[in-house]
Coordinates of C-alpha atoms in Angstrom, one line a residue:
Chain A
X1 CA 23.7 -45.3 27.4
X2 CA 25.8 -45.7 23.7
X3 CA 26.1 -42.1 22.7
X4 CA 24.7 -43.4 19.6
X5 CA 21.1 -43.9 20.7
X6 CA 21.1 -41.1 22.3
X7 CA 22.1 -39.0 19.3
X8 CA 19.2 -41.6 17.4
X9 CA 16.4 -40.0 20.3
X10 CA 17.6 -36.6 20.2
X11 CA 17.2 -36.7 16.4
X12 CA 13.8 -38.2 16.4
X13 CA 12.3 -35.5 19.1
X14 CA 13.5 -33.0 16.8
X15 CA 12.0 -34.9 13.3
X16 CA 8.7 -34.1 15.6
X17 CA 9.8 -30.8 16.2
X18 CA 10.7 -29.9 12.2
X19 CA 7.1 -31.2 11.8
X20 CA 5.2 -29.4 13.5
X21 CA 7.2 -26.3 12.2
X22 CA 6.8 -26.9 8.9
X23 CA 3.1 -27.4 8.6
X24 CA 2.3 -24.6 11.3
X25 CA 4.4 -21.6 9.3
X26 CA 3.1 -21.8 6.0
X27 CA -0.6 -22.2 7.5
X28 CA -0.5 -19.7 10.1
X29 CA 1.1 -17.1 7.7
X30 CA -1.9 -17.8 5.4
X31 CA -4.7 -17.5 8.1
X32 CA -3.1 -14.5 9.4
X33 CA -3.2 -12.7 6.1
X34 CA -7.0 -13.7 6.5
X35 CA -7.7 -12.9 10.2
X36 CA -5.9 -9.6 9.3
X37 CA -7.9 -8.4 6.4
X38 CA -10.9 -9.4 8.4
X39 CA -9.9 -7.3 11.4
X40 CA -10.0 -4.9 9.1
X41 CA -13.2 -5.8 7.4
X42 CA -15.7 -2.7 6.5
X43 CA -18.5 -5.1 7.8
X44 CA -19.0 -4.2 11.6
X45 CA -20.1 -8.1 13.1
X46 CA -16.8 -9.7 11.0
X47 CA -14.5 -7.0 12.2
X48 CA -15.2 -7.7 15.8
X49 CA -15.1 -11.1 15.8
X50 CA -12.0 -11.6 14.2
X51 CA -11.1 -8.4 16.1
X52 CA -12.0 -10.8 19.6
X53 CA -9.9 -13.9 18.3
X54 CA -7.0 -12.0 18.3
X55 CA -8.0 -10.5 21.6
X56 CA -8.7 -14.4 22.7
X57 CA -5.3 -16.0 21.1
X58 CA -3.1 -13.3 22.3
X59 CA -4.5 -12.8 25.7
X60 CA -4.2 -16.4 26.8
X61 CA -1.1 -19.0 26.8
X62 CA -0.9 -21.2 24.2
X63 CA 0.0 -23.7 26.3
X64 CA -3.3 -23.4 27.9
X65 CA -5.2 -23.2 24.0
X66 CA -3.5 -26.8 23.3
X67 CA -4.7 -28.5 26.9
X68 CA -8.3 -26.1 25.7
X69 CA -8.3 -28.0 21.9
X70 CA -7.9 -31.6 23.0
X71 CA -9.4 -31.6 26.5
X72 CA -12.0 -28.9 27.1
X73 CA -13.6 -29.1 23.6
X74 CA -15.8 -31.9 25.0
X75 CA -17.4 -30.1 28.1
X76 CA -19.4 -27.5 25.8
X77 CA -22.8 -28.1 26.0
X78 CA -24.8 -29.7 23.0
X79 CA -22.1 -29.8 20.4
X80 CA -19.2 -31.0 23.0
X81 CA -18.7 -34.4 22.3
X82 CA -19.0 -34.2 18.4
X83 CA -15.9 -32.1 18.4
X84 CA -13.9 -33.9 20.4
X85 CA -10.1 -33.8 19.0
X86 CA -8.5 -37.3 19.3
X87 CA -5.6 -37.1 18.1
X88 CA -3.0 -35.5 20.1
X89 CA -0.8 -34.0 16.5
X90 CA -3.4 -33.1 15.1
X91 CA -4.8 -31.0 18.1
X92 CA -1.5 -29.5 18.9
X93 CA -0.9 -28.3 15.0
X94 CA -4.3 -26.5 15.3
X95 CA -3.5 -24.7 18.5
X96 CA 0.2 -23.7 17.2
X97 CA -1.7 -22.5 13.4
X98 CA -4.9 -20.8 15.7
X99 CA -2.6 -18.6 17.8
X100 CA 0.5 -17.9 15.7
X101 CA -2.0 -16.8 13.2
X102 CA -3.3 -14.1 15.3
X103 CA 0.6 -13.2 16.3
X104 CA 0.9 -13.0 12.3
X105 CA -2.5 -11.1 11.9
X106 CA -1.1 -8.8 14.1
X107 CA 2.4 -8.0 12.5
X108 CA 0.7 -7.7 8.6
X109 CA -1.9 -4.7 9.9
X110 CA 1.6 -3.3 11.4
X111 CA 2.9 -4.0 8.1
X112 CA -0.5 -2.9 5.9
X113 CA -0.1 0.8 8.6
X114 CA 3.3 1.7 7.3
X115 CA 2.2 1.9 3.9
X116 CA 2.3 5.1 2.5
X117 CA -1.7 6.3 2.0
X118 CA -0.2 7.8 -1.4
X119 CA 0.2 3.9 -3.1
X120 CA -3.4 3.3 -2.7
X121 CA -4.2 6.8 -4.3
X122 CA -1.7 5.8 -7.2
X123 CA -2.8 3.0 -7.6
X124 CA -6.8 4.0 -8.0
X125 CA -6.2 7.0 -10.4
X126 CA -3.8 4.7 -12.8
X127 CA -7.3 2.4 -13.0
X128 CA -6.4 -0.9 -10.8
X129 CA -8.7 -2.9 -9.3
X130 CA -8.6 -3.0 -5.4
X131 CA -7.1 -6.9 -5.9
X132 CA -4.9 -5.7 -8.4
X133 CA -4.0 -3.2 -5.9
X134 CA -3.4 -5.4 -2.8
X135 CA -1.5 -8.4 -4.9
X136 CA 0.7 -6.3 -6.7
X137 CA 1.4 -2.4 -4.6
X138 CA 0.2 -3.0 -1.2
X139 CA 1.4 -7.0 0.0
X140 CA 4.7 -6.7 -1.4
X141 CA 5.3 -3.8 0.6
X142 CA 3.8 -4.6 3.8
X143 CA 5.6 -8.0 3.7
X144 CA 8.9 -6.0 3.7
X145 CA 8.4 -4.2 6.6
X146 CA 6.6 -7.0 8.5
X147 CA 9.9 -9.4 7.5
X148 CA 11.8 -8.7 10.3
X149 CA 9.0 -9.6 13.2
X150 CA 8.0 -12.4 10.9
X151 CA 11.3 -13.8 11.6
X152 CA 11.5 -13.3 15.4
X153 CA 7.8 -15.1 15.2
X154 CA 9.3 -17.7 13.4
X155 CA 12.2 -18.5 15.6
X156 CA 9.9 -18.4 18.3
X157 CA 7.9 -21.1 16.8
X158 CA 10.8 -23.3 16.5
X159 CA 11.3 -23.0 20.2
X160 CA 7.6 -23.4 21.1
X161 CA 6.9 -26.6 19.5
X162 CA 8.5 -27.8 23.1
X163 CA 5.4 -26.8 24.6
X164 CA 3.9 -30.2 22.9
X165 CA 5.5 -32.5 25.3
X166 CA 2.0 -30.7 27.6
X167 CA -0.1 -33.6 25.2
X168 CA 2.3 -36.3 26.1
X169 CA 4.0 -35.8 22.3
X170 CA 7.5 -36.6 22.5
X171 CA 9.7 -34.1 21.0
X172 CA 13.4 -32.9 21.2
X173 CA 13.3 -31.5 24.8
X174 CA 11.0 -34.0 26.0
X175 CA 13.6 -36.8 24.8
X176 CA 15.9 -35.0 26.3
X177 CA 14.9 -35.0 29.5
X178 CA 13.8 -38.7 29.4
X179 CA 17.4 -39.4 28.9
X180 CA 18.7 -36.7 31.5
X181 CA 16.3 -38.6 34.3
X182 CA 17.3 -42.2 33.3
X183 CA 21.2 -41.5 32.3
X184 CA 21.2 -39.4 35.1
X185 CA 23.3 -37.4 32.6
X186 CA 23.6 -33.3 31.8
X187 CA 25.0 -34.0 28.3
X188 CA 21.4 -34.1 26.6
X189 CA 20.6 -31.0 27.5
X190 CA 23.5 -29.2 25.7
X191 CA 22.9 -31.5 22.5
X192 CA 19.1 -30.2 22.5
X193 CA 20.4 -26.4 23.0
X194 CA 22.7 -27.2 19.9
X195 CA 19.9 -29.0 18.1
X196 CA 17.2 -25.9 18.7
X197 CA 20.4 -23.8 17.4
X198 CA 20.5 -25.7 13.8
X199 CA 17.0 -25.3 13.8
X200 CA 16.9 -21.4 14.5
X201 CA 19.6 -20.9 12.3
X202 CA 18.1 -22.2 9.0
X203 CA 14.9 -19.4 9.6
X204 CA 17.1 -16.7 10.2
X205 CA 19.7 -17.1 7.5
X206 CA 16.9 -17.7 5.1
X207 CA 14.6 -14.5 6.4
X208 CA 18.0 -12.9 6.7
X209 CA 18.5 -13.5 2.8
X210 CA 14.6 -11.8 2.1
X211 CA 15.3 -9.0 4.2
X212 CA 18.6 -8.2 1.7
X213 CA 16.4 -9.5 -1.3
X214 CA 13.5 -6.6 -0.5
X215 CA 15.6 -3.9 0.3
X216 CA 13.9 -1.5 -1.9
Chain B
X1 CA -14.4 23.5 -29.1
X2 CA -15.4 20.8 -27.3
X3 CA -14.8 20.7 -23.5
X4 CA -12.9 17.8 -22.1
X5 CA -13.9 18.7 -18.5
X6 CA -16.8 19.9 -17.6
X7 CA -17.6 21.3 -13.5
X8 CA -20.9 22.4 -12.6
X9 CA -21.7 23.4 -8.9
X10 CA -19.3 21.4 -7.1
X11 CA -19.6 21.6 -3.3
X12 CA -17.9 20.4 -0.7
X13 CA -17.9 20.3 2.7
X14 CA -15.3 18.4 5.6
X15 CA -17.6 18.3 8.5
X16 CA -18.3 22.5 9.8
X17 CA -15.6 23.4 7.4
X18 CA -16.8 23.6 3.3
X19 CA -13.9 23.8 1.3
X20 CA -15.7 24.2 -2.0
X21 CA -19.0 26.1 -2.9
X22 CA -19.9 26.4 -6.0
X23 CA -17.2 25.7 -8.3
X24 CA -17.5 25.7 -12.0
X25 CA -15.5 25.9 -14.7
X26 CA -14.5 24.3 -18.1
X27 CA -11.5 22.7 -19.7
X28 CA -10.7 22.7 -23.4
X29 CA -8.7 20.4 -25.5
X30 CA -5.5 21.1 -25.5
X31 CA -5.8 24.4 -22.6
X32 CA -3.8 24.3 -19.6
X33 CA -5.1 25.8 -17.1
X34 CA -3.0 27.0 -14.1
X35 CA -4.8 26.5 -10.5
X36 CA -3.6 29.4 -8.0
X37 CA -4.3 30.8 -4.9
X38 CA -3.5 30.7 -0.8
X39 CA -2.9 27.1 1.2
X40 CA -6.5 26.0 2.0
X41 CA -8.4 27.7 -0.5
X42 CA -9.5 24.3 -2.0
X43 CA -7.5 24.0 -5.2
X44 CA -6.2 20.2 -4.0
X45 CA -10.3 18.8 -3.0
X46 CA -11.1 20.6 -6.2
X47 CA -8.6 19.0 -8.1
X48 CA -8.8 15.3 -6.7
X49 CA -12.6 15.5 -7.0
X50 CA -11.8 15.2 -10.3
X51 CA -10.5 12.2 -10.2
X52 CA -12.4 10.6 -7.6
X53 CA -9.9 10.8 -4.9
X54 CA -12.2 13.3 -2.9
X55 CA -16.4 12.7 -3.0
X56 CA -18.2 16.1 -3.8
X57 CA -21.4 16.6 -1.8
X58 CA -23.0 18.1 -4.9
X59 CA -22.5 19.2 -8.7
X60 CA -21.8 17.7 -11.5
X61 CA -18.4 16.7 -13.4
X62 CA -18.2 15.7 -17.2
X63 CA -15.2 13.6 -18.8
X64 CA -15.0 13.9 -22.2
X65 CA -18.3 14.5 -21.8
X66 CA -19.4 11.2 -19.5
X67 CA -20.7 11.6 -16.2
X68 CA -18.9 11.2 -13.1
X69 CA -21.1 12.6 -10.6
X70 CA -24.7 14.5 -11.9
X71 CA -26.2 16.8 -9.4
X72 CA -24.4 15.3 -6.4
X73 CA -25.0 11.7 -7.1
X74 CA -22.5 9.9 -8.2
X75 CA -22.5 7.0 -11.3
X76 CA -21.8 3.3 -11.4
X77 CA -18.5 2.3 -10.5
X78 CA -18.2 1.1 -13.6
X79 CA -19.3 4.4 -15.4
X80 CA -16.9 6.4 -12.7
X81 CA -14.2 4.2 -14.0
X82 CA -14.6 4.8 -17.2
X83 CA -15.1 8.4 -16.4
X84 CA -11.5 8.5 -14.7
X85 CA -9.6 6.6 -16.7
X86 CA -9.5 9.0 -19.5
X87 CA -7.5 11.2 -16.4
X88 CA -3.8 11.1 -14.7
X89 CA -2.8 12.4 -12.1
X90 CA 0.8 13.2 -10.8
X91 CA 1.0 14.1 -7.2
X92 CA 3.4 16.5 -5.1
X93 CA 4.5 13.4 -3.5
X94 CA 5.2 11.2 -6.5
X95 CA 3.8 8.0 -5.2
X96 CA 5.8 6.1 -6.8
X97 CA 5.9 2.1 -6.6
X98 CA 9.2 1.8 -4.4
X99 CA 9.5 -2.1 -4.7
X100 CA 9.6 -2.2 -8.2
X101 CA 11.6 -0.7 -10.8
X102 CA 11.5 2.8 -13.0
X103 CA 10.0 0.0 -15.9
X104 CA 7.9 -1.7 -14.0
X105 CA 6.3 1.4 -12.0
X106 CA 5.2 2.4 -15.7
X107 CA 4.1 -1.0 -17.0
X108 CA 2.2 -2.3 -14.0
X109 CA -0.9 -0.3 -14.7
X110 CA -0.9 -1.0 -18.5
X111 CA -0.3 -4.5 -18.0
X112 CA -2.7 -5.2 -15.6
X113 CA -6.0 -2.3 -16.5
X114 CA -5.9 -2.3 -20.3
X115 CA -4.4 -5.7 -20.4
X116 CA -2.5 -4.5 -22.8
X117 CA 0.1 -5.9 -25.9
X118 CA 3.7 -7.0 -23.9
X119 CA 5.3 -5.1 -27.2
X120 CA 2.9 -1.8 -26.9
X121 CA 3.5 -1.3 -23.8
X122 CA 7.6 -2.0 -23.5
X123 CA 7.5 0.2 -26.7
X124 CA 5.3 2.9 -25.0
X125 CA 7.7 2.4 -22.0
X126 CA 10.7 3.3 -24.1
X127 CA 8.9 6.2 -25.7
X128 CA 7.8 8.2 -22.4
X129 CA 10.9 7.7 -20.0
X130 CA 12.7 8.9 -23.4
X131 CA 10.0 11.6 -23.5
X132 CA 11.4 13.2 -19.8
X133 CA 14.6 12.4 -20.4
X134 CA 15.5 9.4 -18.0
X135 CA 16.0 6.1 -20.7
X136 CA 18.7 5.2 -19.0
X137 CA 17.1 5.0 -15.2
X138 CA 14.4 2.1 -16.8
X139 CA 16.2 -0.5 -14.9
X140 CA 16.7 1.9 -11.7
X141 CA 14.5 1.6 -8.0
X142 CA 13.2 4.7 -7.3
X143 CA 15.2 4.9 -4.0
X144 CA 17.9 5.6 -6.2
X145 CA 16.3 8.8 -8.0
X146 CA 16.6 12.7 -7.2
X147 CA 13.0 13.9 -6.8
X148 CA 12.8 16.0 -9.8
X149 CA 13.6 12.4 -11.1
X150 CA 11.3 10.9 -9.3
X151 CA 8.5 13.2 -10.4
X152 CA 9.5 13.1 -14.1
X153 CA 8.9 8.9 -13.7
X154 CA 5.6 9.8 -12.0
X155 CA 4.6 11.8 -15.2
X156 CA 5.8 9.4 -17.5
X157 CA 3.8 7.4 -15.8
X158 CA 0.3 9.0 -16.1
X159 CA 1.2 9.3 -19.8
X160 CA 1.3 5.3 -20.1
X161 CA -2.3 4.8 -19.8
X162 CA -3.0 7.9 -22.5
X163 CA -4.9 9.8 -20.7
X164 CA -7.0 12.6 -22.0
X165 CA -6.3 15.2 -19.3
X166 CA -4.0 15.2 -16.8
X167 CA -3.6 16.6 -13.6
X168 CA -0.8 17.9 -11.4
X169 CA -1.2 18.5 -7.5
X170 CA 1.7 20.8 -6.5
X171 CA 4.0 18.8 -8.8
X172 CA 7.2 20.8 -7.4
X173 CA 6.0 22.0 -4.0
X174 CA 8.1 18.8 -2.5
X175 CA 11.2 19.5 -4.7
X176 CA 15.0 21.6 -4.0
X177 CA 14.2 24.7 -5.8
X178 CA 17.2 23.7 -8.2
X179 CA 15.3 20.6 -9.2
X180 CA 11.8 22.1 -9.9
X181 CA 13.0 23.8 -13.4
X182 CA 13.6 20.0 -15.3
X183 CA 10.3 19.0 -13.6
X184 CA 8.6 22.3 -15.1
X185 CA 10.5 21.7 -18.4
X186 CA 9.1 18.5 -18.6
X187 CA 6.0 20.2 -18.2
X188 CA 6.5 22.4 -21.0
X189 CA 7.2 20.0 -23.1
X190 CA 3.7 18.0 -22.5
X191 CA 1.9 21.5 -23.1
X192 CA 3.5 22.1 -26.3
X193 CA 2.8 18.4 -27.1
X194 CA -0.8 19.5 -27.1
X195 CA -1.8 17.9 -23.3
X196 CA -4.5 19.2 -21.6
X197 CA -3.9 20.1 -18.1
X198 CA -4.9 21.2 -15.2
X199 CA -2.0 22.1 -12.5
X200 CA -2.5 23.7 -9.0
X201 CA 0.9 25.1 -8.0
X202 CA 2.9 27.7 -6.7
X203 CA 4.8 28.5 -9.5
X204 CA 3.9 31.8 -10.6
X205 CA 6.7 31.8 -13.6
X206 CA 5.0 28.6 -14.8
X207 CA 1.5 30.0 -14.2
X208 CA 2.5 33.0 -16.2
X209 CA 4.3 31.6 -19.3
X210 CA 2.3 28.1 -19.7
X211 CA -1.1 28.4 -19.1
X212 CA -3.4 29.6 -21.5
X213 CA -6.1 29.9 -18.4
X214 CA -5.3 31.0 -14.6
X215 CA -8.1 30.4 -12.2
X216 CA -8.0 32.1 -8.8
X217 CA -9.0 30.1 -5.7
X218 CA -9.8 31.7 -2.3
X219 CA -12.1 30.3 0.6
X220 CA -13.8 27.7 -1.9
X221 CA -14.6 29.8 -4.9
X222 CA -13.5 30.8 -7.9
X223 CA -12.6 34.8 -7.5
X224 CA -11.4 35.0 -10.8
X225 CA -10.7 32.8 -14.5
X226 CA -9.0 34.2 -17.0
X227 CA -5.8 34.5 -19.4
X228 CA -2.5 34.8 -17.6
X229 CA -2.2 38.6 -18.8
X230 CA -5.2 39.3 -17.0
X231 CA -4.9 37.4 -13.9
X232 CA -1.3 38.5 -13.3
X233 CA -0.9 42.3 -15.1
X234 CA -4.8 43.5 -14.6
X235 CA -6.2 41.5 -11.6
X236 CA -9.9 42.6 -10.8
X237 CA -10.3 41.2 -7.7
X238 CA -8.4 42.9 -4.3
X239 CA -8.1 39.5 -3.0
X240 CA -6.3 38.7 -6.3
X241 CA -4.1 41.5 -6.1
X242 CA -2.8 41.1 -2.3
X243 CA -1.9 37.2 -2.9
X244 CA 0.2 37.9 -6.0
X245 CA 2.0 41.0 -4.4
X246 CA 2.7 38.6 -0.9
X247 CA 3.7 35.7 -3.1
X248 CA 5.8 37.6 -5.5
X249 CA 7.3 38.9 -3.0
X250 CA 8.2 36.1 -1.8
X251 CA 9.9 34.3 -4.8

């Protein structure tokens, strides 16, 4: 095989790869913000549940979620066959956003807990409103401390999107290995370590630069 | 004179323990009024139930003469807001904003409560940092502060949102002794500006030479109120007398 096409594969699989990545991080940061406020909801029935989908999304493989989301959906009774998932992108990027989500959940009330109980009471006797107090004293301070977890999370999820080949989506590795079976052929191997390296790298330079921007 | 606080019957209770029973007591325009006695006698509940940090169980407090909380149940949040935003508070433990800077710890609350003027409040922000002395830490983090420094902010602070009476919990009880006197001076300075206050410290010397009122606090009541003179030279109370002898004593 011209090392040419197989560069041409290798950088289509990863195009799939950078995909998935780049809807999945900005989505599951945002849900996890959510599931984590509701975890720690006042309201007793909204704390549990989203108290149990983190229990659920942690507890199991995500691997096993994705084959769940595009398989299983249509064996529940009643509702099953009007939620069938059909496509296979579309099912995966919900599985990767569902369970990083409660991985990010989990890092912000780690985050929210190292907060010094003093910044809430500043901020309620100078008059702010608990928004005002969350946007503006509390966030910004949990997202420093969360940073560096949120990084290793997000390097993680660089290296996960491999797991996508389980719905038959061809991505980096999965290219790989096509090539390594028919080439009979070692070298794709090292170019996908070296192509999940560039694509490690960019997260942790950039989360590297926050960590020196928030050093307060 | 008009009273600017007003504390009627205040009680309060953790669980078994009750940390305040019937507290009252008034606060003048203009009086400070220093809060004294041993560790767990009540004089932080009492003081952040001022300001809504702690919930009496029952009483009554008066702002400037609105409501807070009548007969043990408390107002509107609105009304409670009002009610507290004519008071500061400065805490032992500063509390300051540490991801934003000396300016921006003292603008944020103008800014975003009183939805203030840019100009009035940059020009108020020049005025108080100049008022404690530390115009030339505006652009500083507070990690880069001493604590007396850090305290000093904390006041300045408070004084953005011009508050009618202000409150100090322990204000140098987390300080190096060397660095409570500028924190104390600073304090002097806002009592001969006229500020009402109500501190609860340690600081006999302060107690002594600022206030114009010392209240003694022991087991959740009031032993005894009165002019530093009294308090300190011609105590009535035996409880009175054995605190100040231990704790002069021990400064």
């Amino acid at each position: 095989m011209d090392f040419s096409v197989m560069f041409q594969q290798l950088c289509k699989g990863s195009l799939v790869t950078m995909q998935l990545f780049i809807i999945v991080l900005p989505l599951s940061l945002i849900l996890g913000i959510l599931v984590m406020l509701g975890a720690r909801c006042s309201i007793k029935p909204i704390r549990w549940f989203f108290e149990f989908y983190i229990y659920i999304l942690r507890g199991t493989p995500l691997l096993l979620q994705m084959l769940i989301l595009f398989y299983g959906l249509y064996y529940i009774p009643g509702i099953g066959p009007h939620l069938v998932i059909t496509s296979r992108s579309f099912a995966c990027t919900l599985a990767f956003t569902l369970n990083y989500a409660a991985y990010f959940a989990e890092i912000f009330r780690g985050g929210l807990l190292a907060v010094d109980p003093g910044q809430y009471e500043a901020s309620k006797v100078l008059g702010l409103s608990k928004s005002q107090m969350y946007l503006h004293v509390v966030f910004p301070q949990m997202f420093r401390v969360a940073l560096p977890s949120t990084a290793n999370e997000t390097i993680t999820l660089v290296k996960d999107t491999s797991l996508i080949f389980a719905l038959g989506i061809e991505e980096l590795l999965q290219n790989a290995t096509n090539i390594v079976n028919s080439q009979a052929t070692f070298v794709p191997y090292i170019f996908a370590a070296i192509f999940y390296l560039v694509l490690t790298t960019i997260p942790s330079v950039i989360f590297k630069k926050l960590e020196k921007k928030f050093d307060f | 004179m008009m009273s600017v606080l007003k504390a009627k019957n205040l009680k309060k209770s953790f669980g078994d323990l009750c940390v305040l029973r019937d507290i009252s007591f008034e606060v003048e325009k203009g009086e400070v009024v220093a809060v004294i006695g041993p560790s767990g006698g009540g004089k932080s509940t009492l003081l952040r139930s001022l300001i809504d940090l702690e919930k009496i169980d029952g009483g009554s407090i008066w702002i400037d003469g609105d409501p807070l909380v009548e007969n043990g149940i408390y107002c509107k949040p609105a009304k409670i807001a009002a009610a507290t935003a004519k008071t500061g508070m400065v805490f032992q433990h500063f509390n300051l904003f540490p991801h934003l800077t000396v300016r921006k710890n003292l603008e944020l609350a103008p800014k975003l409560v009183k939805k203030q003027d840019f100009k009035i409040t940059t020009d108020d922000c020049t005025l108080y940092l100049n008022k404690v002395g530390l115009s030339e830490k505006a652009d500083s983090y507070p990690r880069e502060l001493s604590g007396g420094q850090k305290q000093r902010v904390a006041i300045a602070r408070a004084l953005m949102m011009h508050p009618d009476i202000l409150l100090f919990d322990e204000p140098t009880s987390a300080l190096d002794p060397e660095l409570t006197v500028e924190v104390l001076d600073t304090m002097k300075q806002l009592a001969r500006d006229s500020m009402t206050m109500i501190v609860v410290t340690h600081e006999m010397s302060f107690a002594r030479e600022v206030a114009n009122k010392v209240i003694f606090m022991d087991q959740g009541v009031i032993l005894e109120e009165g002019p530093p003179e009294q308090i300190f030279f011609n105590p009535t109370q035996p409880r009175t007398k054995e605190f100040l002898n231990s704790i002069l004593k021990g400064q």
